[in-house]
Coordinates of C-alpha atoms and ligand atoms in Angstrom, one line a residue:
M1 CA -27.9 -43.2 -162.4
M2 CA -23.7 -43.5 -162.4
K3 CA -22.2 -46.5 -163.4
W4 CA -20.8 -47.3 -160.5
R5 CA -18.5 -50.9 -160.8
T6 CA -21.8 -53.7 -159.3
K7 CA -19.2 -54.4 -157.2
I8 CA -18.6 -51.6 -154.7
T9 CA -22.1 -51.1 -154.5
D10 CA -22.5 -53.1 -151.1
L11 CA -18.5 -51.9 -150.0
H12 CA -18.9 -50.5 -146.9
A13 CA -16.1 -47.8 -145.9
Y14 CA -13.0 -48.8 -143.0
V15 CA -14.3 -48.4 -139.8
P16 CA -11.9 -46.4 -137.7
G17 CA -11.6 -46.9 -134.4
K18 CA -13.2 -43.4 -132.7
T19 CA -10.8 -41.2 -132.5
I20 CA -9.7 -39.9 -129.0
D21 CA -11.2 -36.3 -129.1
E22 CA -14.5 -38.3 -130.4
V23 CA -14.6 -40.4 -127.2
K24 CA -13.4 -37.3 -124.9
K25 CA -16.7 -35.2 -125.5
Q26 CA -19.0 -38.3 -125.8
Y27 CA -18.0 -39.5 -122.3
R28 CA -16.9 -36.2 -120.9
L29 CA -13.9 -37.4 -119.8
D30 CA -10.5 -35.3 -119.9
S31 CA -8.0 -38.5 -120.5
I32 CA -8.5 -41.3 -123.0
V33 CA -5.8 -43.7 -123.7
K34 CA -6.5 -45.2 -127.6
L35 CA -5.2 -49.0 -127.6
A36 CA -7.3 -50.2 -130.9
S37 CA -4.9 -49.3 -133.6
N38 CA -1.6 -51.3 -132.5
E39 CA -0.4 -48.2 -132.3
N40 CA 2.8 -47.4 -130.8
P41 CA 2.3 -46.4 -127.2
F42 CA 6.0 -45.7 -127.6
G43 CA 5.8 -42.8 -129.8
Y44 CA 8.8 -43.5 -132.5
S45 CA 13.0 -42.5 -132.3
P46 CA 13.9 -39.5 -131.2
K47 CA 15.9 -39.4 -134.1
V48 CA 12.8 -38.8 -136.1
D49 CA 12.3 -35.7 -134.6
E50 CA 16.0 -34.7 -135.4
A51 CA 15.5 -35.4 -139.0
L52 CA 12.7 -33.5 -138.7
K53 CA 13.4 -30.2 -137.4
N54 CA 16.4 -29.8 -140.1
F55 CA 14.0 -30.8 -142.7
Q56 CA 14.4 -27.5 -145.4
P57 CA 10.8 -27.1 -146.0
A58 CA 10.6 -28.1 -149.9
F59 CA 6.6 -28.6 -150.0
T60 CA 6.7 -27.2 -153.6
R61 CA 8.2 -30.0 -155.3
Y62 CA 6.6 -33.4 -155.8
P63 CA 9.2 -36.3 -153.6
D64 CA 11.3 -38.6 -155.5
G65 CA 9.0 -40.8 -156.6
H66 CA 11.8 -44.0 -156.3
A67 CA 12.8 -42.9 -152.8
L68 CA 15.7 -43.1 -153.7
Q69 CA 18.0 -42.4 -150.5
L70 CA 15.6 -44.9 -148.3
R71 CA 15.8 -47.0 -151.1
Q72 CA 19.5 -48.1 -150.4
K73 CA 19.3 -47.5 -146.7
M74 CA 16.1 -50.1 -146.7
A75 CA 18.0 -52.2 -148.9
A76 CA 21.3 -52.2 -147.1
H77 CA 19.4 -52.6 -143.5
L78 CA 18.2 -56.3 -145.1
G79 CA 20.6 -56.8 -147.0
V80 CA 19.2 -56.9 -150.3
D81 CA 19.3 -55.6 -153.5
P82 CA 17.4 -52.2 -154.1
T83 CA 15.7 -53.1 -157.1
E84 CA 13.6 -56.5 -154.7
L85 CA 12.3 -53.2 -153.0
I86 CA 8.5 -51.7 -153.6
F87 CA 7.5 -48.6 -151.6
T88 CA 3.8 -47.9 -150.9
N89 CA 1.9 -45.4 -148.7
G90 CA 1.6 -47.9 -145.7
T91 CA 0.9 -51.8 -146.3
D92 CA -2.7 -50.9 -147.3
E93 CA -1.7 -49.3 -150.5
L94 CA 0.5 -52.4 -151.4
I95 CA -2.5 -54.4 -150.8
Q96 CA -4.0 -52.5 -153.4
I97 CA -1.0 -52.0 -155.9
V98 CA -1.0 -56.5 -155.8
S99 CA -4.9 -56.7 -155.7
R100 CA -4.8 -54.2 -159.1
S101 CA -2.2 -56.1 -160.6
L102 CA -3.4 -59.9 -160.4
L103 CA -7.2 -60.0 -159.4
E104 CA -10.2 -60.0 -161.8
P105 CA -13.4 -60.9 -162.0
G106 CA -12.6 -64.9 -162.9
K107 CA -9.8 -65.1 -160.8
N108 CA -9.7 -66.5 -156.8
T109 CA -8.1 -65.4 -153.9
V110 CA -7.4 -67.5 -151.0
M111 CA -7.3 -65.8 -147.2
A112 CA -7.5 -66.7 -143.7
A113 CA -10.7 -65.7 -142.1
P114 CA -10.5 -63.9 -139.9
T115 CA -7.5 -62.2 -140.8
F116 CA -6.7 -58.4 -141.6
S117 CA -9.9 -57.2 -144.3
Q118 CA -8.1 -55.4 -146.5
Y119 CA -7.3 -58.7 -148.3
K120 CA -10.9 -58.9 -149.1
H121 CA -12.2 -55.4 -149.6
N122 CA -9.7 -55.3 -152.3
A123 CA -10.1 -58.8 -154.0
I124 CA -13.8 -57.6 -153.7
I125 CA -13.5 -54.2 -155.7
E126 CA -11.0 -55.7 -158.3
G127 CA -14.2 -58.7 -158.5
A128 CA -12.3 -61.7 -158.0
E129 CA -13.6 -64.5 -155.6
V130 CA -12.6 -64.6 -152.4
R131 CA -11.8 -67.7 -150.6
E132 CA -12.1 -67.5 -146.9
V133 CA -10.6 -70.6 -145.2
P134 CA -11.5 -70.3 -140.8
L135 CA -8.2 -70.6 -138.8
K136 CA -7.8 -73.5 -137.0
D137 CA -7.1 -72.5 -133.1
G138 CA -6.6 -69.1 -133.9
R139 CA -4.3 -70.1 -136.2
H140 CA -4.0 -70.2 -140.0
D141 CA -4.7 -74.1 -141.3
L142 CA -2.0 -74.1 -144.4
E143 CA -3.5 -77.9 -145.1
A144 CA -6.8 -76.3 -145.9
M145 CA -5.7 -73.0 -147.9
L146 CA -4.2 -75.3 -150.2
G147 CA -7.2 -77.2 -150.9
Q148 CA -8.6 -74.3 -152.3
I149 CA -6.4 -73.1 -154.6
D150 CA -7.0 -74.1 -158.3
E151 CA -5.5 -72.8 -161.7
N152 CA -7.7 -69.7 -161.5
T153 CA -5.7 -68.8 -157.9
A154 CA -4.1 -65.4 -158.5
V155 CA -3.1 -64.6 -155.0
V156 CA -2.9 -66.1 -151.1
W157 CA -2.5 -63.9 -148.3
I158 CA -0.8 -65.1 -145.3
C159 CA -1.0 -62.9 -142.0
S160 CA 2.3 -63.4 -139.9
P161 CA 1.8 -62.7 -137.3
N162 CA -2.5 -62.6 -137.7
N163 CA -4.5 -59.7 -137.2
P164 CA -6.0 -60.1 -134.9
T165 CA -5.0 -63.4 -133.2
G166 CA -1.3 -62.6 -132.7
T167 CA -0.7 -66.1 -133.9
Y168 CA 2.1 -66.5 -136.5
T169 CA 3.6 -69.5 -139.0
T170 CA 6.4 -71.2 -138.1
E171 CA 9.0 -71.0 -140.8
Q172 CA 8.9 -75.3 -141.3
E173 CA 4.5 -74.5 -141.9
L174 CA 5.7 -71.6 -144.0
T175 CA 7.9 -73.5 -146.1
A176 CA 6.5 -76.4 -146.7
F177 CA 3.5 -74.3 -147.5
L178 CA 5.7 -72.8 -150.4
D179 CA 7.1 -76.0 -151.3
R180 CA 2.9 -76.7 -152.8
V181 CA 1.5 -73.6 -153.7
P182 CA 2.1 -73.7 -157.7
E183 CA 4.8 -71.0 -159.2
D184 CA 1.9 -69.1 -160.9
V185 CA 0.6 -68.2 -157.3
L186 CA 1.2 -64.9 -155.6
V187 CA 2.1 -65.7 -151.7
F188 CA 1.5 -62.0 -149.8
I189 CA 2.8 -62.5 -146.3
D190 CA 1.8 -59.0 -144.4
E191 CA 5.0 -58.8 -141.6
A192 CA 3.2 -55.9 -140.3
Y193 CA 3.9 -57.1 -136.8
S194 CA 7.4 -59.2 -137.4
E195 CA 9.7 -57.1 -135.6
Y196 CA 7.9 -57.6 -132.0
V197 CA 8.1 -61.3 -133.1
V198 CA 10.5 -63.2 -130.5
A199 CA 9.7 -66.9 -131.3
K200 CA 12.8 -68.8 -131.6
D201 CA 10.8 -70.6 -134.9
Y202 CA 9.3 -67.8 -136.9
E203 CA 11.4 -67.0 -139.8
Q204 CA 10.6 -63.7 -141.3
A205 CA 10.0 -64.6 -144.7
L206 CA 12.2 -62.3 -146.1
T207 CA 15.4 -64.9 -146.2
L208 CA 12.6 -66.9 -147.9
F209 CA 11.8 -64.2 -151.3
R210 CA 15.5 -65.9 -153.2
R211 CA 13.8 -69.3 -152.7
Y212 CA 10.5 -68.8 -153.5
H213 CA 10.1 -66.6 -157.1
H214 CA 6.1 -66.3 -156.2
L215 CA 6.3 -64.6 -153.1
I216 CA 6.1 -60.9 -151.8
V217 CA 6.6 -59.8 -148.3
S218 CA 5.2 -56.9 -147.1
R219 CA 6.1 -54.7 -143.7
T220 CA 5.5 -51.1 -142.3
F221 CA 6.7 -48.0 -140.6
S222 CA 3.0 -48.1 -139.2
K223 CA 3.7 -50.4 -136.4
I224 CA 6.8 -50.7 -134.1
Y225 CA 8.3 -47.6 -136.0
G226 CA 5.8 -45.6 -135.1
L227 CA 5.2 -43.9 -137.9
A228 CA 1.2 -44.4 -139.0
G229 CA 0.5 -40.8 -139.5
L230 CA 3.4 -40.8 -142.0
R231 CA 1.9 -43.4 -144.2
V232 CA 5.3 -45.8 -145.1
G233 CA 4.9 -50.0 -145.8
Y234 CA 7.4 -51.7 -148.5
G235 CA 7.3 -54.7 -150.1
I236 CA 10.5 -57.2 -150.7
A237 CA 9.8 -59.6 -153.5
D238 CA 12.2 -61.0 -157.1
R239 CA 12.9 -57.7 -158.5
T240 CA 10.6 -59.7 -162.2
I241 CA 7.9 -59.3 -159.2
I242 CA 8.8 -55.8 -158.7
Q243 CA 9.0 -55.0 -161.8
K244 CA 5.8 -55.7 -162.7
L245 CA 3.9 -54.0 -159.6
E246 CA 5.9 -50.6 -160.4
P247 CA 3.6 -49.7 -163.1
V248 CA 0.2 -50.0 -160.8
R249 CA 1.9 -47.5 -158.2
P250 CA 1.3 -44.0 -158.2
P251 CA 4.1 -41.8 -159.0
F252 CA 4.3 -39.9 -156.2
N253 CA 2.5 -42.8 -152.9
T254 CA 5.1 -41.6 -150.3
N255 CA 5.4 -38.5 -149.6
V256 CA 9.0 -36.4 -148.3
L257 CA 8.7 -36.1 -144.9
G258 CA 7.5 -39.8 -144.7
Q259 CA 10.4 -40.6 -146.8
L260 CA 12.8 -39.0 -144.4
A261 CA 10.8 -40.0 -141.1
A262 CA 11.5 -43.2 -142.4
Q263 CA 15.3 -43.4 -142.9
A264 CA 15.4 -41.9 -139.8
A265 CA 14.2 -44.6 -137.6
L266 CA 15.5 -47.3 -139.7
E267 CA 18.9 -46.0 -138.2
D268 CA 18.0 -46.4 -134.5
Q269 CA 17.9 -50.3 -134.0
T270 CA 18.2 -49.6 -130.6
F271 CA 14.6 -48.1 -129.7
I272 CA 13.4 -50.8 -132.0
Q273 CA 15.2 -53.7 -129.7
S274 CA 13.6 -51.2 -126.2
C275 CA 9.7 -51.4 -127.9
R276 CA 9.8 -55.1 -128.5
D277 CA 11.6 -56.2 -124.9
K278 CA 8.6 -53.9 -123.5
N279 CA 5.8 -54.8 -125.6
R280 CA 6.9 -58.7 -124.4
Q281 CA 6.8 -57.3 -120.5
G282 CA 3.6 -56.1 -121.3
L283 CA 2.0 -59.2 -122.9
E284 CA 3.1 -60.8 -120.4
R285 CA 1.2 -58.8 -118.0
F286 CA -1.7 -59.5 -120.1
Y287 CA -1.4 -63.0 -119.7
A288 CA -0.8 -63.4 -116.3
F289 CA -4.2 -61.3 -115.8
C290 CA -6.1 -63.2 -118.3
R291 CA -5.0 -66.9 -115.9
R292 CA -5.8 -65.0 -112.9
N293 CA -9.4 -64.7 -114.2
S294 CA -9.6 -67.7 -116.4
L295 CA -9.8 -65.6 -119.5
A296 CA -9.3 -67.2 -122.8
F297 CA -6.8 -65.4 -125.0
Y298 CA -4.2 -66.0 -128.2
P299 CA -0.7 -66.0 -126.9
S300 CA 0.8 -63.2 -129.2
Q301 CA 3.6 -62.3 -131.2
A302 CA 2.4 -59.2 -132.1
N303 CA 1.8 -55.6 -130.1
F304 CA -1.6 -57.1 -129.4
I305 CA -3.8 -59.5 -127.8
L306 CA -7.5 -61.1 -128.2
I307 CA -9.2 -62.0 -125.3
D308 CA -12.5 -64.1 -125.0
F309 CA -14.7 -62.8 -123.1
Q310 CA -17.6 -65.2 -123.7
C311 CA -20.4 -62.0 -123.7
D312 CA -21.2 -59.4 -126.1
S313 CA -18.1 -58.2 -127.0
E314 CA -19.3 -54.4 -127.6
E315 CA -20.2 -54.6 -123.9
V316 CA -16.8 -54.9 -122.8
C317 CA -16.1 -52.2 -125.2
R318 CA -18.7 -49.1 -123.5
F319 CA -17.4 -50.3 -119.7
L320 CA -14.2 -49.8 -121.3
L321 CA -14.9 -46.9 -123.2
G322 CA -16.5 -45.2 -120.5
R323 CA -13.6 -45.8 -117.8
G324 CA -11.2 -44.0 -120.7
Y325 CA -10.2 -46.7 -122.3
I326 CA -10.7 -47.5 -126.6
V327 CA -10.5 -51.1 -127.1
R328 CA -11.5 -52.8 -130.4
S329 CA -15.0 -55.4 -130.4
G330 CA -13.6 -58.8 -132.3
E331 CA -17.5 -58.6 -133.0
A332 CA -16.4 -56.3 -135.9
L333 CA -13.7 -57.5 -136.5
G334 CA -15.1 -61.7 -137.3
M335 CA -15.2 -62.8 -133.5
P336 CA -17.6 -62.3 -131.4
G337 CA -17.4 -62.5 -128.0
T338 CA -13.6 -61.6 -127.9
V339 CA -12.4 -58.1 -127.6
R340 CA -8.4 -56.8 -129.1
V341 CA -6.3 -55.0 -127.4
T342 CA -3.4 -52.8 -128.1
I343 CA -0.4 -53.5 -125.6
G344 CA 0.3 -50.2 -123.9
S345 CA 3.2 -48.2 -122.0
E346 CA 3.7 -50.1 -118.3
E347 CA 1.0 -47.7 -116.7
Q348 CA -1.9 -48.0 -119.5
N349 CA -1.7 -51.6 -118.8
R350 CA -1.8 -51.4 -115.8
G351 CA -4.8 -49.0 -115.7
V352 CA -6.6 -51.0 -118.6
L353 CA -6.2 -54.2 -116.8
E354 CA -7.4 -52.5 -113.9
A355 CA -10.9 -51.6 -115.8
I356 CA -10.8 -55.0 -117.5
G357 CA -10.8 -56.3 -113.6
A358 CA -13.9 -53.7 -112.8
F359 CA -15.8 -55.1 -115.7
L360 CA -15.0 -58.9 -114.7
E361 CA -16.4 -57.6 -111.0
S362 CA -19.2 -56.4 -112.2
R363 CA -20.8 -58.8 -114.2
K364 CA -20.3 -61.2 -110.5
Ligands
PLP1 C1 -1.6 -57.3 -140.5 C2 -1.7 -55.7 -141.2 N1 -1.0 -55.5 -142.0 C3 -1.3 -54.0 -143.1 C4 -1.8 -52.8 -141.7 C5 -2.2 -51.8 -142.2 O1 -1.0 -51.3 -142.2 P1 -0.1 -49.8 -142.8 O2 -0.3 -48.6 -142.0 O3 1.3 -49.8 -142.9 O4 -1.2 -49.8 -143.7 C6 -2.5 -53.5 -140.8 C7 -2.7 -52.8 -139.7 O5 -3.6 -52.3 -138.8 C8 -2.2 -54.9 -139.7 O6 -2.8 -55.0 -139.2

């Protein structure tokens, strides 16, 4: 018998949304639209293609472990110092690095429920106690989260906008919270969807890390930048925090192509703006549909919407799959009865809403 750590024996591997090919085969459909993983339906900036075309293949060499060029571009873009950044293999790896650095048996970590699954997953692997605080009206209940913090709390996770509800924490709520979290507790603010936000009272936590040294903000190239397959994420924090995390980071964690593509993507903010605008138009279309059909939903600041069907989520997903749309069942996300749909292109939105309409019709 192998000597597996007891903490991992009950863990399940992450189950990603079904792939397009799987669904095509299973349902014998020619065309499939995947609206399950909050990817960018508009792809990525043409500047990325250009950069990759001009790339001289040099795969025998290790990538720059320090991601110097990307680091400098990002620092200039954000107006931070290069030493205030850490680059990772997606946000997933930053969550892993932070967990590995701070969590262990005897410590605890506080998070919302439901929220992005990887905070809890990594905490369990590290053997820390997980303290989950139910969302209140789909939003982080910061007061109750504060109540869960004690002298053994090492990390608190805030996902804003939150996956799977799309809700956000306002600047005022966040600063009031940060004022009260002890300085020896790291607050991890996951801003994977921040570039989609249009709410005026949302403050990217980026502007706060100078004021609060117990804060790390995570961002990613997987969402609005459209580069999920290349795995580039990053963290922004006071350099004392970055210096602690760096030795835990695998030395060559972001690859050559990812670094190159991320730099090119960063340069094209016009593309980002247009994705943000189109996403907002798409969301409005979903809102109007839900209101017309008396379906409850959470107003979203992200590129997805959580709709409450008040019936078996799996049934909705199966129906939509049969019509060629892959969406995410709220059952798996800790919100039974709901379905999370990624906002697609105009045509995809029209199509999936038509299919949802047919589902509602079929239940009359
Ligand atoms: C809130 C949140 N954080 C992080 C991630 C993972 O992002 P990455 O692709 O950068 O690992 C996701 C992906 O869905 C997410 O929803």
